[in-house]
Amino acid sequence: MNIYHEILLPNCMINKDHPRYESLKLREKVVDAYNRGILAESGMIAHGRGEAFDYLLGEETTSNAKKAVQAAAAALILAKYPVISVNGNTAALVPNEIVKLADDLNAKIEINLFHRTEKRVSIIKNILNDAGAKNILGTYNEKKAMIRGLNGPRASSSREGVYIADVVLVPLEDGDRAEALVKLDKLLITIDLNPLSRTAKTANITIVDNIVRAIPNLIQAVHELNNINDSYLHQIVRDFNNQENLEESIKKISDKHTGRVKT
Ligand code: PTJ
């Protein structure tokens, strides 16, 4: 038994040689996060939907996900005011990686919850602080700005964060909020395993991959593209076509299961 099992998942019975070990380990992590108050109840359902698409995609990063990562990294490097929006699922699965990415990009981190409660915001803030984040936006002791076109707690955003950002990375986002942000002329980057979701179709750049692979890939791509000149980065962003990329993901799923192609 490794440290992860002993400390975080004392009751976990997953055998390491299980063919779907990684996926089952993530599922346990999500259940554990729910029990610790990080995840909304529906965060577990959202994870299950993602898990089904991950299974269909072969649980590995496809070539078109890699292309989307390049475009996302280029857009984030070019951004004047990049913001990374964090929800319960993101905080549960990749807190350290989000903090590293934000540091590398000099981006702000903002907690934005669909099912917003003061308690969850505080738990997620502590997790990000433990991962090394210093200035976390979206908490309860700031002035809020409301996102036009949305109602209730999910309309709230930080005046120093998403509200004034030019480029926003919002993994696992709900369709209404994605649409509202695009209407505000933000360049929207999302990570969503479902290439058919409204968010995936609305965003400017959608990385169809599991967040646990996509964020480390993004960190790597930012590292590789950081010293490349701006005109080449603009070219990468211009050449990326989100709709075509999503269609490729859907084709990958169908080809994979008719035995035609590997990822
Ligand atoms: O923490 P909160 O309160 O902000 O709530 C977060 C959830 C995710 C519950 C909320 O934003 C929500 O309801 O989202 P949706 O509309 O269910 O969309 C989540 C999308 O993320 C779905 O299309 C899933 O397929 C996808 N998804 C789930 N798990 C992963 C994922 N995509 C990438 N990596 C995953 N691990």
PDB file of N, CA and C and ligand atoms in Angstrom, residues 26 30 38-54 86-90 93 112-117 120 124 171-175 177 190-200 207-214, ligand 1:
ATOM      1  N   LEU A  26      -9.246   7.625  -8.964  1.00  0.00           N
ATOM      2  CA  LEU A  26      -9.843   8.966  -9.073  1.00  0.00           C
ATOM      3  C   LEU A  26     -11.230   8.989  -8.464  1.00  0.00           C
ATOM      4  N   VAL A  30     -12.628  11.372  -5.472  1.00  0.00           N
ATOM      5  CA  VAL A  30     -13.807  12.227  -5.581  1.00  0.00           C
ATOM      6  C   VAL A  30     -14.770  11.960  -4.409  1.00  0.00           C
ATOM      7  N   ILE A  38     -15.517  19.278  -0.016  1.00  0.00           N
ATOM      8  CA  ILE A  38     -14.949  20.024  -1.157  1.00  0.00           C
ATOM      9  C   ILE A  38     -15.942  20.006  -2.325  1.00  0.00           C
ATOM     10  N   LEU A  39     -16.491  18.835  -2.568  1.00  0.00           N
ATOM     11  CA  LEU A  39     -17.343  18.632  -3.741  1.00  0.00           C
ATOM     12  C   LEU A  39     -18.814  18.820  -3.408  1.00  0.00           C
ATOM     13  N   ALA A  40     -19.538  19.396  -4.359  1.00  0.00           N
ATOM     14  CA  ALA A  40     -20.996  19.401  -4.246  1.00  0.00           C
ATOM     15  C   ALA A  40     -21.474  17.967  -4.531  1.00  0.00           C
ATOM     16  N   GLU A  41     -22.691  17.629  -4.067  1.00  0.00           N
ATOM     17  CA  GLU A  41     -23.229  16.294  -4.386  1.00  0.00           C
ATOM     18  C   GLU A  41     -23.189  16.068  -5.886  1.00  0.00           C
ATOM     19  N   SER A  42     -23.607  17.099  -6.637  1.00  0.00           N
ATOM     20  CA  SER A  42     -23.668  16.916  -8.081  1.00  0.00           C
ATOM     21  C   SER A  42     -22.278  16.869  -8.715  1.00  0.00           C
ATOM     22  N   GLY A  43     -21.260  17.230  -7.937  1.00  0.00           N
ATOM     23  CA  GLY A  43     -19.884  17.081  -8.426  1.00  0.00           C
ATOM     24  C   GLY A  43     -19.552  15.616  -8.663  1.00  0.00           C
ATOM     25  N   MET A  44     -20.151  14.741  -7.836  1.00  0.00           N
ATOM     26  CA  MET A  44     -19.899  13.304  -8.035  1.00  0.00           C
ATOM     27  C   MET A  44     -20.586  12.813  -9.307  1.00  0.00           C
ATOM     28  N   ILE A  45     -21.790  13.359  -9.551  1.00  0.00           N
ATOM     29  CA  ILE A  45     -22.505  12.962 -10.768  1.00  0.00           C
ATOM     30  C   ILE A  45     -21.744  13.475 -11.996  1.00  0.00           C
ATOM     31  N   ALA A  46     -21.287  14.733 -11.901  1.00  0.00           N
ATOM     32  CA  ALA A  46     -20.515  15.312 -13.015  1.00  0.00           C
ATOM     33  C   ALA A  46     -19.268  14.464 -13.267  1.00  0.00           C
ATOM     34  N   HIS A  47     -18.627  14.006 -12.199  1.00  0.00           N
ATOM     35  CA  HIS A  47     -17.434  13.172 -12.363  1.00  0.00           C
ATOM     36  C   HIS A  47     -17.778  11.873 -13.089  1.00  0.00           C
ATOM     37  N   GLY A  48     -18.924  11.305 -12.721  1.00  0.00           N
ATOM     38  CA  GLY A  48     -19.350  10.053 -13.368  1.00  0.00           C
ATOM     39  C   GLY A  48     -19.561  10.243 -14.861  1.00  0.00           C
ATOM     40  N   ARG A  49     -20.136  11.390 -15.229  1.00  0.00           N
ATOM     41  CA  ARG A  49     -20.335  11.655 -16.663  1.00  0.00           C
ATOM     42  C   ARG A  49     -18.969  11.770 -17.356  1.00  0.00           C
ATOM     43  N   GLY A  50     -18.069  12.501 -16.709  1.00  0.00           N
ATOM     44  CA  GLY A  50     -16.726  12.638 -17.266  1.00  0.00           C
ATOM     45  C   GLY A  50     -16.047  11.277 -17.391  1.00  0.00           C
ATOM     46  N   GLU A  51     -16.207  10.453 -16.371  1.00  0.00           N
ATOM     47  CA  GLU A  51     -15.573   9.129 -16.357  1.00  0.00           C
ATOM     48  C   GLU A  51     -16.062   8.290 -17.545  1.00  0.00           C
ATOM     49  N   ALA A  52     -17.353   8.403 -17.863  1.00  0.00           N
ATOM     50  CA  ALA A  52     -17.907   7.627 -18.986  1.00  0.00           C
ATOM     51  C   ALA A  52     -17.256   8.064 -20.305  1.00  0.00           C
ATOM     52  N   PHE A  53     -17.103   9.395 -20.481  1.00  0.00           N
ATOM     53  CA  PHE A  53     -16.460   9.871 -21.714  1.00  0.00           C
ATOM     54  C   PHE A  53     -14.982   9.497 -21.735  1.00  0.00           C
ATOM     55  N   ASP A  54     -14.349   9.530 -20.573  1.00  0.00           N
ATOM     56  CA  ASP A  54     -12.932   9.154 -20.508  1.00  0.00           C
ATOM     57  C   ASP A  54     -12.773   7.696 -20.949  1.00  0.00           C
ATOM     58  N   VAL A  86     -11.668  28.100 -10.320  1.00  0.00           N
ATOM     59  CA  VAL A  86     -11.587  26.785  -9.655  1.00  0.00           C
ATOM     60  C   VAL A  86     -12.931  26.429  -9.024  1.00  0.00           C
ATOM     61  N   ASN A  87     -13.415  25.225  -9.304  1.00  0.00           N
ATOM     62  CA  ASN A  87     -14.630  24.728  -8.637  1.00  0.00           C
ATOM     63  C   ASN A  87     -14.261  23.538  -7.740  1.00  0.00           C
ATOM     64  N   GLY A  88     -15.284  22.860  -7.208  1.00  0.00           N
ATOM     65  CA  GLY A  88     -15.021  21.774  -6.270  1.00  0.00           C
ATOM     66  C   GLY A  88     -14.249  20.626  -6.901  1.00  0.00           C
ATOM     67  N   ASN A  89     -14.655  20.214  -8.099  1.00  0.00           N
ATOM     68  CA  ASN A  89     -13.998  19.066  -8.743  1.00  0.00           C
ATOM     69  C   ASN A  89     -12.529  19.370  -9.039  1.00  0.00           C
ATOM     70  N   THR A  90     -12.265  20.588  -9.487  1.00  0.00           N
ATOM     71  CA  THR A  90     -10.878  20.961  -9.807  1.00  0.00           C
ATOM     72  C   THR A  90     -10.028  20.973  -8.537  1.00  0.00           C
ATOM     73  N   LEU A  93      -9.223  17.406  -7.465  1.00  0.00           N
ATOM     74  CA  LEU A  93      -8.380  16.538  -8.293  1.00  0.00           C
ATOM     75  C   LEU A  93      -6.983  17.100  -8.571  1.00  0.00           C
ATOM     76  N   ASN A 112     -14.877  29.819  -8.004  1.00  0.00           N
ATOM     77  CA  ASN A 112     -16.194  30.103  -8.586  1.00  0.00           C
ATOM     78  C   ASN A 112     -17.023  28.841  -8.479  1.00  0.00           C
ATOM     79  N   LEU A 113     -18.008  28.865  -7.616  1.00  0.00           N
ATOM     80  CA  LEU A 113     -18.775  27.632  -7.408  1.00  0.00           C
ATOM     81  C   LEU A 113     -20.179  27.752  -7.980  1.00  0.00           C
ATOM     82  N   PHE A 114     -20.587  26.704  -8.620  1.00  0.00           N
ATOM     83  CA  PHE A 114     -21.961  26.635  -9.121  1.00  0.00           C
ATOM     84  C   PHE A 114     -22.908  26.504  -7.928  1.00  0.00           C
ATOM     85  N   HIS A 115     -22.549  25.610  -7.004  1.00  0.00           N
ATOM     86  CA  HIS A 115     -23.332  25.415  -5.780  1.00  0.00           C
ATOM     87  C   HIS A 115     -22.559  26.126  -4.663  1.00  0.00           C
ATOM     88  N   ARG A 116     -22.710  27.447  -4.634  1.00  0.00           N
ATOM     89  CA  ARG A 116     -21.845  28.251  -3.770  1.00  0.00           C
ATOM     90  C   ARG A 116     -22.360  28.307  -2.341  1.00  0.00           C
ATOM     91  N   THR A 117     -21.514  27.901  -1.388  1.00  0.00           N
ATOM     92  CA  THR A 117     -21.819  28.124   0.026  1.00  0.00           C
ATOM     93  C   THR A 117     -20.545  28.668   0.671  1.00  0.00           C
ATOM     94  N   ARG A 120     -18.138  25.812   1.680  1.00  0.00           N
ATOM     95  CA  ARG A 120     -17.337  25.186   0.606  1.00  0.00           C
ATOM     96  C   ARG A 120     -16.246  26.128   0.120  1.00  0.00           C
ATOM     97  N   ILE A 124     -12.297  25.078   0.169  1.00  0.00           N
ATOM     98  CA  ILE A 124     -11.510  25.078  -1.073  1.00  0.00           C
ATOM     99  C   ILE A 124     -10.354  26.088  -0.966  1.00  0.00           C
ATOM    100  N   PRO A 171     -12.186  25.035 -16.041  1.00  0.00           N
ATOM    101  CA  PRO A 171     -12.403  23.602 -16.241  1.00  0.00           C
ATOM    102  C   PRO A 171     -13.777  23.165 -15.724  1.00  0.00           C
ATOM    103  N   LEU A 172     -14.377  22.203 -16.358  1.00  0.00           N
ATOM    104  CA  LEU A 172     -15.650  21.575 -15.912  1.00  0.00           C
ATOM    105  C   LEU A 172     -16.727  22.617 -15.619  1.00  0.00           C
ATOM    106  N   GLU A 173     -16.974  23.469 -16.576  1.00  0.00           N
ATOM    107  CA  GLU A 173     -17.895  24.585 -16.350  1.00  0.00           C
ATOM    108  C   GLU A 173     -19.307  24.244 -16.822  1.00  0.00           C
ATOM    109  N   ASP A 174     -20.269  24.940 -16.221  1.00  0.00           N
ATOM    110  CA  ASP A 174     -21.664  24.769 -16.621  1.00  0.00           C
ATOM    111  C   ASP A 174     -21.935  25.634 -17.858  1.00  0.00           C
ATOM    112  N   GLY A 175     -22.845  25.178 -18.712  1.00  0.00           N
ATOM    113  CA  GLY A 175     -23.075  25.817 -20.007  1.00  0.00           C
ATOM    114  C   GLY A 175     -23.535  27.264 -19.935  1.00  0.00           C
ATOM    115  N   ARG A 177     -22.923  29.541 -17.648  1.00  0.00           N
ATOM    116  CA  ARG A 177     -21.838  30.460 -17.277  1.00  0.00           C
ATOM    117  C   ARG A 177     -20.843  30.591 -18.430  1.00  0.00           C
ATOM    118  N   THR A 190     -11.766  25.853 -21.794  1.00  0.00           N
ATOM    119  CA  THR A 190     -12.310  24.906 -20.833  1.00  0.00           C
ATOM    120  C   THR A 190     -11.646  23.544 -20.990  1.00  0.00           C
ATOM    121  N   ILE A 191     -11.846  22.724 -19.964  1.00  0.00           N
ATOM    122  CA  ILE A 191     -11.428  21.320 -20.015  1.00  0.00           C
ATOM    123  C   ILE A 191     -12.691  20.530 -19.757  1.00  0.00           C
ATOM    124  N   ASP A 192     -13.082  19.706 -20.709  1.00  0.00           N
ATOM    125  CA  ASP A 192     -14.351  18.986 -20.566  1.00  0.00           C
ATOM    126  C   ASP A 192     -14.262  17.697 -21.362  1.00  0.00           C
ATOM    127  N   LEU A 193     -14.431  16.584 -20.664  1.00  0.00           N
ATOM    128  CA  LEU A 193     -14.344  15.288 -21.347  1.00  0.00           C
ATOM    129  C   LEU A 193     -15.505  15.037 -22.296  1.00  0.00           C
ATOM    130  N   ASN A 194     -16.571  15.815 -22.142  1.00  0.00           N
ATOM    131  CA  ASN A 194     -17.741  15.619 -23.012  1.00  0.00           C
ATOM    132  C   ASN A 194     -17.684  16.590 -24.196  1.00  0.00           C
ATOM    133  N   PRO A 195     -17.322  16.090 -25.383  1.00  0.00           N
ATOM    134  CA  PRO A 195     -17.199  17.004 -26.522  1.00  0.00           C
ATOM    135  C   PRO A 195     -18.545  17.509 -27.024  1.00  0.00           C
ATOM    136  N   LEU A 196     -19.650  16.951 -26.474  1.00  0.00           N
ATOM    137  CA  LEU A 196     -20.987  17.358 -26.902  1.00  0.00           C
ATOM    138  C   LEU A 196     -21.597  18.398 -25.971  1.00  0.00           C
ATOM    139  N   SER A 197     -20.915  18.717 -24.873  1.00  0.00           N
ATOM    140  CA  SER A 197     -21.542  19.615 -23.894  1.00  0.00           C
ATOM    141  C   SER A 197     -21.640  21.030 -24.448  1.00  0.00           C
ATOM    142  N   ARG A 198     -22.587  21.799 -23.893  1.00  0.00           N
ATOM    143  CA  ARG A 198     -22.770  23.184 -24.333  1.00  0.00           C
ATOM    144  C   ARG A 198     -21.500  23.984 -24.044  1.00  0.00           C
ATOM    145  N   THR A 199     -20.897  23.714 -22.884  1.00  0.00           N
ATOM    146  CA  THR A 199     -19.653  24.421 -22.545  1.00  0.00           C
ATOM    147  C   THR A 199     -18.573  24.130 -23.577  1.00  0.00           C
ATOM    148  N   ALA A 200     -18.424  22.838 -23.922  1.00  0.00           N
ATOM    149  CA  ALA A 200     -17.385  22.453 -24.893  1.00  0.00           C
ATOM    150  C   ALA A 200     -17.600  23.181 -26.214  1.00  0.00           C
ATOM    151  N   ILE A 207     -10.360  21.661 -24.247  1.00  0.00           N
ATOM    152  CA  ILE A 207      -9.448  20.517 -24.161  1.00  0.00           C
ATOM    153  C   ILE A 207     -10.296  19.319 -23.739  1.00  0.00           C
ATOM    154  N   VAL A 208     -10.510  18.395 -24.668  1.00  0.00           N
ATOM    155  CA  VAL A 208     -11.323  17.215 -24.356  1.00  0.00           C
ATOM    156  C   VAL A 208     -10.388  16.161 -23.759  1.00  0.00           C
ATOM    157  N   ASP A 209     -10.209  16.261 -22.475  1.00  0.00           N
ATOM    158  CA  ASP A 209      -9.324  15.326 -21.782  1.00  0.00           C
ATOM    159  C   ASP A 209      -9.654  15.393 -20.294  1.00  0.00           C
ATOM    160  N   ASN A 210      -9.200  14.404 -19.557  1.00  0.00           N
ATOM    161  CA  ASN A 210      -9.401  14.423 -18.116  1.00  0.00           C
ATOM    162  C   ASN A 210      -8.534  15.527 -17.511  1.00  0.00           C
ATOM    163  N   ILE A 211      -9.106  16.268 -16.596  1.00  0.00           N
ATOM    164  CA  ILE A 211      -8.364  17.382 -15.982  1.00  0.00           C
ATOM    165  C   ILE A 211      -7.059  16.903 -15.328  1.00  0.00           C
ATOM    166  N   VAL A 212      -7.037  15.662 -14.872  1.00  0.00           N
ATOM    167  CA  VAL A 212      -5.811  15.171 -14.210  1.00  0.00           C
ATOM    168  C   VAL A 212      -4.670  14.979 -15.211  1.00  0.00           C
ATOM    169  N   ARG A 213      -5.000  14.865 -16.504  1.00  0.00           N
ATOM    170  CA  ARG A 213      -3.937  14.833 -17.528  1.00  0.00           C
ATOM    171  C   ARG A 213      -3.770  16.208 -18.178  1.00  0.00           C
ATOM    172  N   ALA A 214      -4.897  16.904 -18.346  1.00  0.00           N
ATOM    173  CA  ALA A 214      -4.855  18.173 -19.097  1.00  0.00           C
ATOM    174  C   ALA A 214      -4.031  19.252 -18.387  1.00  0.00           C
TER     175      ALA A 214
HETATM  176  O1  PTJ B   1     -18.097  22.800  -7.389  1.00  0.00           O
HETATM  177  P1  PTJ B   1     -19.288  23.467  -8.036  1.00  0.00           P
HETATM  178  O2  PTJ B   1     -20.350  23.823  -7.054  1.00  0.00           O
HETATM  179  O3  PTJ B   1     -18.883  24.673  -8.846  1.00  0.00           O
HETATM  180  O4  PTJ B   1     -19.945  22.431  -9.069  1.00  0.00           O
HETATM  181  C1  PTJ B   1     -19.137  21.881 -10.098  1.00  0.00           C
HETATM  182  C2  PTJ B   1     -19.979  21.032 -11.092  1.00  0.00           C
HETATM  183  C3  PTJ B   1     -18.982  20.233 -11.931  1.00  0.00           C
HETATM  184  C4  PTJ B   1     -20.876  20.081 -10.313  1.00  0.00           C
HETATM  185  C5  PTJ B   1     -20.839  21.975 -11.956  1.00  0.00           C
HETATM  186  O5  PTJ B   1     -20.030  22.927 -12.595  1.00  0.00           O
HETATM  187  C6  PTJ B   1     -21.642  21.202 -12.973  1.00  0.00           C
HETATM  188  O6  PTJ B   1     -22.777  20.819 -12.754  1.00  0.00           O
HETATM  189  O7  PTJ B   1     -21.013  20.946 -14.135  1.00  0.00           O
HETATM  190  P2  PTJ B   1     -21.649  20.083 -15.349  1.00  0.00           P
HETATM  191  O8  PTJ B   1     -22.641  20.954 -16.079  1.00  0.00           O
HETATM  192  O9  PTJ B   1     -22.076  18.745 -14.861  1.00  0.00           O
HETATM  193  O10 PTJ B   1     -20.404  19.922 -16.285  1.00  0.00           O
HETATM  194  C7  PTJ B   1     -19.252  19.231 -15.880  1.00  0.00           C
HETATM  195  C8  PTJ B   1     -18.571  18.695 -17.152  1.00  0.00           C
HETATM  196  O11 PTJ B   1     -17.280  18.260 -16.768  1.00  0.00           O
HETATM  197  C9  PTJ B   1     -19.294  17.493 -17.770  1.00  0.00           C
HETATM  198  O12 PTJ B   1     -19.420  17.691 -19.166  1.00  0.00           O
HETATM  199  C10 PTJ B   1     -18.351  16.300 -17.494  1.00  0.00           C
HETATM  200  O13 PTJ B   1     -18.324  15.396 -18.578  1.00  0.00           O
HETATM  201  C11 PTJ B   1     -17.000  17.000 -17.364  1.00  0.00           C
HETATM  202  N1  PTJ B   1     -16.067  16.311 -16.464  1.00  0.00           N
HETATM  203  C12 PTJ B   1     -16.347  15.647 -15.319  1.00  0.00           C
HETATM  204  N2  PTJ B   1     -15.229  15.185 -14.742  1.00  0.00           N
HETATM  205  C13 PTJ B   1     -14.205  15.589 -15.531  1.00  0.00           C
HETATM  206  C14 PTJ B   1     -14.740  16.310 -16.632  1.00  0.00           C
HETATM  207  N3  PTJ B   1     -13.960  16.833 -17.589  1.00  0.00           N
HETATM  208  C15 PTJ B   1     -12.616  16.676 -17.462  1.00  0.00           C
HETATM  209  N4  PTJ B   1     -12.032  16.002 -16.436  1.00  0.00           N
HETATM  210  C16 PTJ B   1     -12.795  15.443 -15.457  1.00  0.00           C
HETATM  211  N5  PTJ B   1     -12.201  14.769 -14.449  1.00  0.00           N
END
